[in-house]
Coordinates of C-alpha atoms in Angstrom, one line a residue:
Chain A
M1 CA -93.5 107.1 131.9
K2 CA -90.6 106.7 134.2
T3 CA -91.4 106.2 137.8
Q4 CA -90.0 109.3 139.3
L5 CA -89.5 109.7 143.1
T6 CA -87.6 111.8 145.6
V7 CA -86.4 110.1 148.8
R8 CA -85.0 111.5 152.0
G9 CA -82.9 109.1 153.9
N10 CA -79.5 108.3 155.3
V11 CA -76.4 107.0 153.5
A12 CA -76.2 103.4 154.8
T13 CA -73.1 102.1 153.1
A14 CA -69.9 103.9 151.9
P15 CA -70.4 105.0 148.3
R16 CA -68.5 102.6 146.0
R17 CA -66.9 103.9 142.9
V18 CA -66.4 101.9 139.7
V19 CA -65.1 102.9 136.3
T20 CA -66.3 100.8 133.4
D21 CA -64.1 99.8 130.5
S22 CA -65.5 102.6 128.5
G23 CA -64.6 105.1 131.1
T24 CA -68.0 105.7 132.7
V25 CA -67.8 106.5 136.4
I26 CA -70.6 104.9 138.5
V27 CA -71.1 105.3 142.2
E28 CA -73.4 103.2 144.2
F29 CA -74.6 103.2 147.9
R30 CA -77.5 101.9 150.0
L31 CA -80.0 104.4 151.3
A32 CA -82.2 103.9 154.4
A33 CA -85.3 106.0 154.5
T34 CA -87.1 105.8 157.9
E35 CA -90.7 107.0 158.0
R36 CA -91.8 109.2 160.9
Y37 CA -95.4 109.1 162.1
F38 CA -97.4 110.6 164.9
N39 CA -98.6 108.1 167.4
R40 CA -102.0 109.3 168.6
Q41 CA -102.0 107.3 171.8
T42 CA -98.6 108.4 173.0
Q43 CA -98.9 111.8 171.3
E44 CA -95.4 111.5 170.1
W45 CA -93.5 111.2 166.8
E46 CA -92.1 107.7 166.3
D47 CA -90.0 105.9 163.8
G48 CA -91.9 103.7 161.4
T49 CA -90.8 101.3 158.7
T50 CA -87.3 101.7 157.2
S51 CA -87.3 101.4 153.4
W52 CA -84.0 100.4 151.7
Y53 CA -82.9 101.4 148.3
T54 CA -79.8 100.9 146.1
V55 CA -78.8 104.2 144.6
S56 CA -76.7 104.5 141.5
A57 CA -75.2 107.8 140.2
F58 CA -73.4 108.2 136.9
R59 CA -70.6 110.3 135.6
R60 CA -70.3 113.8 137.1
L61 CA -73.0 113.3 139.7
A62 CA -71.2 110.1 140.6
E63 CA -67.9 111.9 141.2
N64 CA -69.6 114.6 143.3
V65 CA -71.6 112.1 145.4
F66 CA -68.4 110.0 146.0
R67 CA -66.6 113.1 147.2
S68 CA -69.5 114.5 149.3
F69 CA -71.4 111.6 150.9
S70 CA -70.3 109.7 154.0
V71 CA -72.1 106.9 155.9
G72 CA -74.8 108.3 158.1
D73 CA -75.2 111.6 156.2
P74 CA -78.9 112.7 155.7
V75 CA -79.4 113.1 152.0
I76 CA -82.0 113.7 149.3
V77 CA -82.0 111.5 146.2
S78 CA -84.2 112.2 143.2
G79 CA -84.5 109.9 140.2
K80 CA -86.0 106.9 138.5
L81 CA -87.2 103.9 140.5
T82 CA -87.0 100.4 139.3
I83 CA -87.9 97.3 141.3
K84 CA -85.3 94.7 140.3
Q85 CA -85.9 91.0 140.6
W86 CA -82.7 88.9 140.9
T87 CA -81.7 85.3 141.3
S88 CA -78.3 84.4 142.8
K89 CA -76.1 81.6 141.8
E90 CA -77.4 79.6 144.7
D91 CA -80.9 80.1 143.2
K92 CA -81.9 82.5 145.9
K93 CA -84.4 85.1 144.7
G94 CA -84.9 88.6 145.8
T95 CA -86.2 92.0 145.1
T96 CA -84.2 95.2 145.2
P97 CA -85.6 98.7 144.7
E98 CA -83.1 100.7 142.7
I99 CA -82.9 104.4 142.1
N100 CA -81.1 105.7 139.1
A101 CA -80.2 109.2 140.5
E102 CA -80.8 112.2 138.4
T103 CA -79.7 114.4 141.3
A104 CA -78.8 114.2 145.0
G105 CA -77.7 116.4 147.8
H106 CA -77.3 116.7 151.5
D107 CA -80.6 117.2 153.4
L108 CA -80.6 120.7 154.9
L109 CA -83.3 119.7 157.4
L110 CA -80.5 118.2 159.4
G111 CA -77.4 120.3 158.8
F112 CA -75.8 122.8 156.6
T113 CA -73.4 122.6 153.6
D114 CA -70.5 124.4 152.0
F115 CA -70.7 124.1 148.3
T116 CA -67.9 124.1 145.7
R117 CA -68.9 124.4 142.1
Y118 CA -67.5 121.7 139.9
T119 CA -65.0 122.9 137.3
K120 CA -63.2 120.9 134.8
S121 CA -59.8 121.6 136.4
R122 CA -61.0 120.2 139.7
S123 CA -62.3 116.9 138.4
P124 CA -60.6 116.0 135.1
L125 CA -61.9 112.4 135.1
V126 CA -65.4 113.4 134.0
A127 CA -64.6 116.6 132.1
E128 CA -66.3 115.3 129.0
D129 CA -69.7 115.1 130.7
S130 CA -72.7 116.8 129.2
H131 CA -75.1 118.6 131.5
D132 CA -77.8 116.0 131.1
G133 CA -75.4 113.1 130.9
P134 CA -76.7 111.0 133.8
L135 CA -80.1 110.3 132.2
I136 CA -79.2 109.8 128.6
D137 CA -79.7 106.3 127.6
H138 CA -76.1 105.1 127.5
G139 CA -76.5 101.7 125.9
W140 CA -74.3 100.3 128.6
E141 CA -75.1 97.4 130.9
E142 CA -74.7 97.5 134.6
P143 CA -71.7 95.4 135.5
E144 CA -72.2 92.2 137.5
A145 CA -70.0 93.5 140.3
L146 CA -72.4 96.3 141.1
S147 CA -75.7 94.5 141.0
A148 CA -74.6 91.6 143.2
Chain B
M1 CA -103.7 115.2 148.4
K2 CA -100.9 117.8 148.5
T3 CA -99.2 118.6 145.2
Q4 CA -95.7 117.3 145.8
L5 CA -92.8 118.2 143.5
T6 CA -89.1 118.2 143.3
V7 CA -87.4 121.0 141.4
R8 CA -83.8 121.5 140.3
G9 CA -82.8 125.0 139.8
N10 CA -80.7 128.0 140.8
V11 CA -81.0 130.3 143.8
A12 CA -82.0 133.6 142.1
T13 CA -82.4 135.9 145.1
A14 CA -80.5 136.1 148.3
P15 CA -82.4 134.0 150.9
R16 CA -84.3 136.4 153.2
R17 CA -84.8 135.5 156.9
V18 CA -87.8 136.6 158.9
V19 CA -88.7 135.7 162.5
T20 CA -92.4 135.9 163.3
D21 CA -93.8 137.3 166.5
S22 CA -94.3 133.8 167.8
G23 CA -90.6 133.0 167.1
T24 CA -90.9 131.0 163.9
V25 CA -88.0 131.4 161.5
I26 CA -88.9 131.6 157.9
V27 CA -86.5 131.9 155.0
E28 CA -87.6 132.7 151.5
F29 CA -85.9 132.9 148.1
R30 CA -86.7 132.8 144.4
L31 CA -85.7 129.7 142.4
A32 CA -85.1 129.7 138.7
A33 CA -85.5 126.3 137.0
T34 CA -84.3 126.2 133.4
E35 CA -85.3 123.3 131.3
R36 CA -82.8 121.6 129.0
Y37 CA -83.9 120.0 125.8
F38 CA -82.2 118.4 122.8
N39 CA -82.6 120.3 119.6
R40 CA -82.9 117.7 116.9
Q41 CA -82.0 120.1 114.1
T42 CA -78.7 121.4 115.7
Q43 CA -78.1 118.1 117.5
E44 CA -77.3 120.1 120.6
W45 CA -78.7 120.5 124.1
E46 CA -80.2 124.0 124.6
D47 CA -81.8 126.0 127.3
G48 CA -85.6 126.0 127.3
T49 CA -88.2 127.8 129.4
T50 CA -87.1 129.2 132.8
S51 CA -89.8 128.5 135.4
W52 CA -89.7 130.8 138.5
Y53 CA -90.8 129.7 142.0
T54 CA -91.0 131.3 145.4
V55 CA -89.6 128.9 147.9
S56 CA -90.3 129.1 151.7
A57 CA -88.6 127.1 154.3
F58 CA -89.5 127.0 158.0
R59 CA -87.7 126.6 161.3
R60 CA -84.6 124.4 161.2
L61 CA -84.7 123.9 157.5
A62 CA -85.0 127.7 157.2
E63 CA -81.9 128.2 159.3
N64 CA -79.8 125.7 157.3
V65 CA -81.0 127.0 154.0
F66 CA -80.1 130.6 155.1
R67 CA -76.7 129.5 156.2
S68 CA -76.0 127.3 153.1
F69 CA -77.5 128.8 150.0
S70 CA -76.1 131.8 148.0
V71 CA -77.3 133.4 144.8
G72 CA -76.4 131.3 141.8
D73 CA -76.1 128.0 143.7
P74 CA -77.6 125.0 141.9
V75 CA -80.0 123.4 144.4
I76 CA -82.8 120.8 144.8
V77 CA -86.0 121.8 146.5
S78 CA -88.7 119.3 147.4
G79 CA -92.1 120.2 148.9
K80 CA -95.6 121.2 148.4
L81 CA -96.6 123.4 145.4
T82 CA -99.4 126.0 145.5
I83 CA -100.2 128.4 142.8
K84 CA -101.1 131.6 144.6
Q85 CA -103.2 134.3 143.0
W86 CA -102.6 137.8 144.4
T87 CA -103.9 141.4 144.0
S88 CA -101.7 144.3 144.9
K89 CA -102.9 147.6 146.4
E90 CA -102.8 149.1 142.9
D91 CA -105.3 146.4 141.8
K92 CA -102.6 144.6 139.8
K93 CA -103.2 140.9 139.7
G94 CA -100.7 138.1 139.4
T95 CA -99.9 134.5 139.9
T96 CA -97.0 133.1 141.9
P97 CA -96.0 129.4 142.2
E98 CA -94.9 128.8 145.7
I99 CA -93.1 125.8 147.1
N100 CA -93.4 125.1 150.8
A101 CA -90.1 123.2 151.2
E102 CA -90.0 120.0 153.0
T103 CA -86.3 119.6 152.3
A104 CA -83.6 121.2 150.2
G105 CA -80.0 120.7 149.3
H106 CA -77.2 121.6 147.0
D107 CA -77.4 119.8 143.6
L108 CA -74.5 117.4 143.3
L109 CA -74.8 117.3 139.6
L110 CA -72.9 120.6 139.5
G111 CA -70.5 120.5 142.5
F112 CA -69.7 118.9 145.8
T113 CA -70.5 119.7 149.5
D114 CA -69.0 119.6 152.9
F115 CA -71.8 118.8 155.4
T116 CA -72.0 119.8 159.0
R117 CA -74.7 118.1 161.0
Y118 CA -76.9 120.5 162.9
T119 CA -76.7 120.3 166.7
K120 CA -78.5 122.3 169.2
S121 CA -75.4 124.1 170.4
R122 CA -74.7 125.3 166.9
S123 CA -78.1 126.8 166.3
P124 CA -79.8 127.7 169.5
L125 CA -82.6 129.7 167.8
V126 CA -84.4 126.7 166.5
A127 CA -83.4 124.1 169.1
E128 CA -87.0 123.4 170.0
D129 CA -87.8 122.0 166.6
S130 CA -89.2 118.6 166.1
H131 CA -87.9 116.5 163.3
D132 CA -91.0 116.9 161.3
G133 CA -91.7 120.4 162.3
P134 CA -91.6 122.1 158.9
L135 CA -94.6 120.2 157.6
I136 CA -96.9 120.1 160.6
D137 CA -99.8 122.4 160.1
H138 CA -98.8 125.2 162.4
G139 CA -102.0 127.3 162.4
W140 CA -99.9 130.3 161.5
E141 CA -100.6 132.7 158.7
E142 CA -97.9 133.8 156.3
P143 CA -97.1 137.4 157.2
E144 CA -98.0 140.1 154.6
A145 CA -94.3 141.1 154.4
L146 CA -93.3 137.8 152.9
S147 CA -96.1 137.3 150.3
A148 CA -95.8 140.8 148.8
Chain C
M1 CA -84.3 117.1 135.0
K2 CA -87.9 117.7 134.1
T3 CA -90.1 119.0 136.9
Q4 CA -92.5 116.1 137.3
L5 CA -95.7 116.3 139.3
T6 CA -99.1 114.7 139.8
V7 CA -102.1 116.9 140.6
R8 CA -105.6 116.0 141.7
G9 CA -108.2 118.5 140.8
N10 CA -111.3 119.3 138.9
V11 CA -111.7 119.9 135.1
A12 CA -112.6 123.6 135.1
T13 CA -113.1 124.2 131.4
A14 CA -114.4 122.0 128.6
P15 CA -111.4 120.2 127.0
R16 CA -110.6 122.0 123.7
R17 CA -109.4 119.9 120.7
V18 CA -107.0 121.2 118.1
V19 CA -105.4 119.4 115.2
T20 CA -102.1 120.9 113.9
D21 CA -101.2 121.2 110.2
S22 CA -99.0 118.2 110.6
G23 CA -101.9 116.2 112.1
T24 CA -101.0 116.2 115.8
V25 CA -104.0 116.2 118.0
I26 CA -103.8 118.4 121.1
V27 CA -106.4 118.7 123.8
E28 CA -106.2 121.4 126.5
F29 CA -108.2 122.3 129.6
R30 CA -107.9 124.2 132.8
L31 CA -107.5 122.3 136.0
A32 CA -108.5 123.6 139.5
A33 CA -106.8 121.9 142.4
T34 CA -108.2 122.9 145.8
E35 CA -106.1 122.1 148.8
R36 CA -107.8 120.6 151.9
Y37 CA -106.4 121.3 155.3
F38 CA -107.4 120.6 158.9
N39 CA -108.3 123.7 160.9
R40 CA -107.2 123.0 164.4
Q41 CA -109.4 125.6 165.9
T42 CA -112.7 124.5 164.4
Q43 CA -111.4 120.8 164.2
E44 CA -112.8 120.6 160.7
W45 CA -111.4 120.0 157.2
E46 CA -111.7 123.2 155.1
D47 CA -110.9 124.3 151.6
G48 CA -107.6 126.1 151.2
T49 CA -106.0 127.7 148.2
T50 CA -107.2 126.8 144.7
S51 CA -104.3 126.3 142.3
W52 CA -105.0 126.7 138.6
Y53 CA -103.1 124.9 135.8
T54 CA -103.4 124.7 132.0
V55 CA -103.1 121.0 131.0
S56 CA -102.1 119.9 127.5
A57 CA -102.4 116.4 126.2
F58 CA -101.1 115.1 122.9
R59 CA -102.0 112.5 120.4
R60 CA -103.7 109.4 121.8
L61 CA -103.9 110.7 125.3
A62 CA -105.5 113.8 123.9
E63 CA -108.2 111.8 122.1
N64 CA -109.0 109.8 125.2
V65 CA -109.0 112.9 127.5
F66 CA -111.3 114.7 125.1
R67 CA -113.7 111.7 125.0
S68 CA -113.6 111.1 128.8
F69 CA -113.4 114.4 130.7
S70 CA -116.2 116.8 131.3
V71 CA -116.3 120.0 133.2
G72 CA -116.5 119.3 137.0
D73 CA -115.0 115.8 136.8
P74 CA -112.4 115.0 139.5
V75 CA -109.2 113.9 137.8
I76 CA -105.6 113.0 138.2
V77 CA -103.0 114.5 135.9
S78 CA -99.4 113.5 135.9
G79 CA -96.7 115.1 133.7
K80 CA -94.1 117.9 133.3
L81 CA -94.6 121.3 134.9
T82 CA -93.5 124.5 133.3
I83 CA -94.2 128.0 134.6
K84 CA -94.8 130.1 131.5
Q85 CA -94.4 133.8 131.4
W86 CA -96.4 135.6 128.7
T87 CA -97.0 139.1 127.4
S88 CA -100.2 139.9 125.6
K89 CA -100.6 142.3 122.7
E90 CA -101.8 144.9 125.1
D91 CA -98.5 144.5 127.0
K92 CA -100.1 142.8 129.9
K93 CA -97.9 140.3 131.5
G94 CA -98.7 137.1 133.3
T95 CA -97.7 133.7 134.6
T96 CA -99.3 130.4 133.7
P97 CA -98.4 127.1 135.2
E98 CA -98.6 124.5 132.4
I99 CA -98.7 120.7 132.7
N100 CA -97.6 118.7 129.7
A101 CA -99.6 115.6 130.6
E102 CA -97.9 112.2 130.4
T103 CA -101.0 110.5 131.6
A104 CA -104.4 111.4 133.1
G105 CA -107.4 109.6 134.5
H106 CA -110.6 110.0 136.6
D107 CA -109.9 110.3 140.3
L108 CA -111.4 107.2 141.9
L109 CA -111.5 108.8 145.3
L110 CA -114.7 110.5 144.1
G111 CA -116.4 108.0 141.8
F112 CA -116.0 104.9 139.7
T113 CA -115.3 104.3 136.0
D114 CA -116.0 102.0 133.1
F115 CA -113.0 101.6 131.0
T116 CA -112.8 100.9 127.3
R117 CA -109.4 100.0 125.9
Y118 CA -108.4 102.0 122.9
T119 CA -108.1 100.1 119.7
K120 CA -107.1 101.4 116.3
S121 CA -110.5 100.7 114.8
R122 CA -112.1 102.9 117.4
S123 CA -109.9 105.9 117.0
P124 CA -108.4 106.0 113.5
L125 CA -107.1 109.5 113.8
V126 CA -104.2 108.7 116.0
A127 CA -103.6 105.1 114.9
E128 CA -100.0 105.8 114.1
D129 CA -99.1 106.7 117.7
S130 CA -96.3 105.0 119.5
H131 CA -96.8 104.0 123.1
D132 CA -94.5 106.7 124.4
G133 CA -95.4 109.2 121.8
P134 CA -96.7 112.1 123.9
L135 CA -93.4 112.7 125.6
I136 CA -91.0 112.3 122.8
D137 CA -89.5 115.7 121.9
H138 CA -91.4 116.4 118.7
G139 CA -89.7 119.4 117.4
W140 CA -93.0 121.1 117.1
E141 CA -94.0 124.5 118.5
E142 CA -97.2 125.1 120.4
P143 CA -99.5 127.1 118.1
E144 CA -100.4 130.6 119.1
A145 CA -104.0 129.8 119.3
L146 CA -103.5 127.5 122.3
S147 CA -101.1 129.5 124.3
A148 CA -103.1 132.7 124.3
Chain D
M1 CA -91.2 113.4 154.5
K2 CA -93.3 110.7 152.9
T3 CA -91.9 109.1 149.8
Q4 CA -94.5 110.1 147.2
L5 CA -94.7 108.5 143.8
T6 CA -97.0 108.0 140.8
V7 CA -96.8 104.8 138.9
R8 CA -98.3 103.8 135.6
G9 CA -98.9 100.1 135.2
N10 CA -101.3 97.2 134.8
V11 CA -103.5 95.6 137.3
A12 CA -101.9 92.2 137.7
T13 CA -104.2 90.5 140.2
A14 CA -107.9 90.8 140.8
P15 CA -108.5 93.5 143.5
R16 CA -109.2 91.8 146.8
R17 CA -111.7 93.5 149.3
V18 CA -111.4 93.1 153.0
V19 CA -113.5 94.7 155.7
T20 CA -111.8 95.1 159.1
D21 CA -113.6 94.5 162.4
S22 CA -113.9 98.2 162.8
G23 CA -115.6 98.5 159.4
T24 CA -112.8 99.9 157.3
V25 CA -112.8 98.8 153.7
I26 CA -109.4 97.9 152.2
V27 CA -108.8 96.8 148.7
E28 CA -105.4 95.4 147.6
F29 CA -104.0 94.4 144.2
R30 CA -100.6 93.8 142.5
L31 CA -99.5 96.4 140.0
A32 CA -97.0 95.6 137.2
A33 CA -95.1 98.6 135.8
T34 CA -93.1 97.9 132.6
E35 CA -90.6 100.4 131.6
R36 CA -90.3 101.3 127.9
Y37 CA -87.0 102.4 126.5
F38 CA -85.6 103.3 123.1
N39 CA -83.1 100.8 121.8
R40 CA -80.6 102.8 119.8
Q41 CA -79.3 99.9 117.9
T42 CA -82.6 98.6 116.6
Q43 CA -84.1 102.1 116.6
E44 CA -87.3 100.7 118.3
W45 CA -89.1 101.1 121.6
E46 CA -88.7 98.0 123.7
D47 CA -90.0 96.7 127.0
G48 CA -87.6 97.0 129.9
T49 CA -87.7 95.9 133.5
T50 CA -91.1 95.1 135.0
S51 CA -91.5 96.5 138.6
W52 CA -94.0 95.0 140.9
Y53 CA -95.9 96.8 143.6
T54 CA -98.6 95.8 146.1
V55 CA -101.2 98.6 146.1
S56 CA -103.6 99.2 149.0
A57 CA -106.5 101.6 149.0
F58 CA -108.7 102.4 151.9
R59 CA -112.4 103.3 152.5
R60 CA -114.1 105.2 149.6
L61 CA -111.1 104.9 147.3
A62 CA -111.0 101.2 148.0
E63 CA -114.7 100.8 147.1
N64 CA -114.3 102.7 143.8
V65 CA -111.1 100.8 142.9
F66 CA -112.8 97.5 143.6
R67 CA -115.7 98.5 141.4
S68 CA -113.6 99.9 138.6
F69 CA -110.4 98.0 138.1
S70 CA -110.1 94.6 136.4
V71 CA -107.0 92.4 135.8
G72 CA -105.1 93.8 132.8
D73 CA -106.4 97.4 133.1
P74 CA -103.8 100.1 132.5
V75 CA -104.0 102.4 135.6
I76 CA -102.3 105.2 137.4
V77 CA -101.7 105.0 141.1
S78 CA -100.4 107.8 143.2
G79 CA -99.5 107.6 146.9
K80 CA -96.9 106.8 149.5
L81 CA -94.2 104.2 148.9
T82 CA -92.8 101.9 151.6
I83 CA -90.4 99.1 151.0
K84 CA -91.5 96.4 153.4
Q85 CA -89.2 93.6 154.7
W86 CA -91.0 90.4 155.8
T87 CA -90.2 87.0 157.2
S88 CA -92.5 84.1 156.6
K89 CA -93.3 81.3 159.1
E90 CA -90.8 79.2 157.2
D91 CA -88.2 81.8 157.9
K92 CA -88.1 82.9 154.3
K93 CA -87.3 86.6 153.9
G94 CA -88.3 89.0 151.3
T95 CA -88.9 92.6 150.2
T96 CA -92.2 94.0 149.0
P97 CA -92.7 97.6 147.7
E98 CA -96.1 98.8 148.9
I99 CA -98.0 101.8 147.8
N100 CA -100.6 103.2 150.1
A101 CA -102.8 104.8 147.4
E102 CA -104.0 108.4 147.8
T103 CA -105.7 108.3 144.5
A104 CA -105.9 106.0 141.5
G105 CA -107.6 106.0 138.1
H106 CA -107.6 104.4 134.7
D107 CA -104.7 105.5 132.4
L108 CA -106.2 107.5 129.5
L109 CA -103.1 106.9 127.4
L110 CA -104.6 103.5 126.6
G111 CA -108.3 103.9 126.6
F112 CA -111.3 106.1 127.6
T113 CA -113.6 106.1 130.6
D114 CA -117.2 106.8 131.6
F115 CA -117.2 108.3 135.1
T116 CA -120.0 108.1 137.7
R117 CA -119.7 110.4 140.6
Y118 CA -119.9 108.6 143.9
T119 CA -122.9 109.5 146.1
K120 CA -123.8 108.2 149.5
S121 CA -126.9 106.4 148.2
R122 CA -124.8 104.4 145.8
S123 CA -122.2 103.2 148.3
P124 CA -123.6 103.2 151.8
L125 CA -120.8 101.3 153.3
V126 CA -118.4 104.1 153.3
A127 CA -120.7 107.0 153.5
E128 CA -119.1 108.4 156.6
D129 CA -115.8 109.0 154.8
S130 CA -114.2 112.3 154.9
H131 CA -112.7 113.7 151.7
D132 CA -109.2 113.2 152.9
G133 CA -109.9 110.0 154.8
P134 CA -107.5 107.6 153.1
L135 CA -104.4 109.3 154.2
I136 CA -105.3 110.3 157.7
D137 CA -103.3 108.2 160.2
H138 CA -106.0 105.8 161.3
G139 CA -104.2 104.1 164.2
W140 CA -105.2 100.8 162.7
E141 CA -102.8 98.0 161.9
E142 CA -102.7 96.1 158.6
P143 CA -104.3 92.7 159.2
E144 CA -102.0 89.7 158.9
A145 CA -104.1 88.3 156.1
L146 CA -103.3 91.2 153.8
S147 CA -99.6 91.4 154.4
A148 CA -98.8 87.7 153.9

């Protein structure tokens, strides 16, 4: 069973777009999700812990995320969570929660959107995409550049 | 524990906006979520069952949904699911899955968006809203008009 | 994207076990999930709406559910939600929320469990099952008997 | 919006039980969730990334988890995810995904369970618990000992 989750948060880094040798478009950004909780003593809502995620989108979703999301935007991301362990060249170790996005969108709790439906003529790069492309196992390894 | 879910689907009815006597803005629409599955025999992706939901949004989220969503738009809705049983005046009985939306947005798998952050001056009606307003238990009953 | 959800509720009907012609074991039961909410006026927790689901489990999960769950047990079910529309022979129409369970277990909020790990010798019927069997698209249609 | 998720995995450390000065029972353990994926080249299911989580349960759920879960058990945990950043006394920094469990149970995909309903006489320590206790904001801080 995949670990599925939906996170509301803010785009914390400018989405970065990479095209692999085989032509797959990948977009990646950092997402900051700050919890809100009610403080009984002050009787006010306050910010709690901020959770950080690395979000990856593939193919058509990647193109649309790249075109739509800017730093600071409140967004929703839904997809598969993996907690990645990594070791750097300097032997530093760390943990990064990664979300392989199945879908994403602007969070309408904090603003409104004008939507333009994707058509092949508007975005020729990913015209070959299948509807369910982003989640199909693609037998392709994440490039070093992205996971650093 | 609330039953939490995230649904991708299409807006199937024009969002309807109601203001209660106490001034709460509610927006409601029908959401159609069509499953996609891979047919092994034809080796093609096909449409499966379409699941229908009634989605309700409150206050600020309601205003932004009302302003942003049109019939046919591909959207994401995340919130609390309740399966409501109802009996009509003619003694007809039925079941309606309802989602009390915590957030919603356009689905970037199928298009791109221009986002405008909500500010008080732009939407005076709901200026008093707290950030977490939509999910606070509001001690307010859903009006008959909406649940019919 | 599949509509994934996790529901806490009570087993409302005795799990029913069916074996298809091709040998697949299916177990099905009704799940009643009653919401709890805090009534501000009485300052007490109260029962809210009860949501009803039909839960199906397949293969090995089915066997273990059949052996473990009794009517009244508090359980957790996690899987894929579909809202099925049906028409009976008498032309009656209805809506049934169905959960295709990926996993299930007793809810430890309300009791404790002794667990016995499944081994082939204990449950020969489903010995051929793969770990991820229950969710693989099996190209098999739900028998009439179960969906009635 | 809380980040809600359900994880299937194995209990990786013996659940540890702590009682706070105010009498709240907390149980904590590490959960290892190993992804399974289908390798197209070998045509076999293989183990993928293992994601590690720290799971905390409170009050009655804590007691039942402590009594029911052993190292190695396959379990389901459902609750709120937070990605915690920490700095140790030696100035080492790290990231820990934490799940505040709303419910948990043995995973019936891999075995079966005998369930005993909790009654006050069986577990006097937490008899005062409300049904929804574990998730009520309790205005209580996680002790140093547990978050180290």
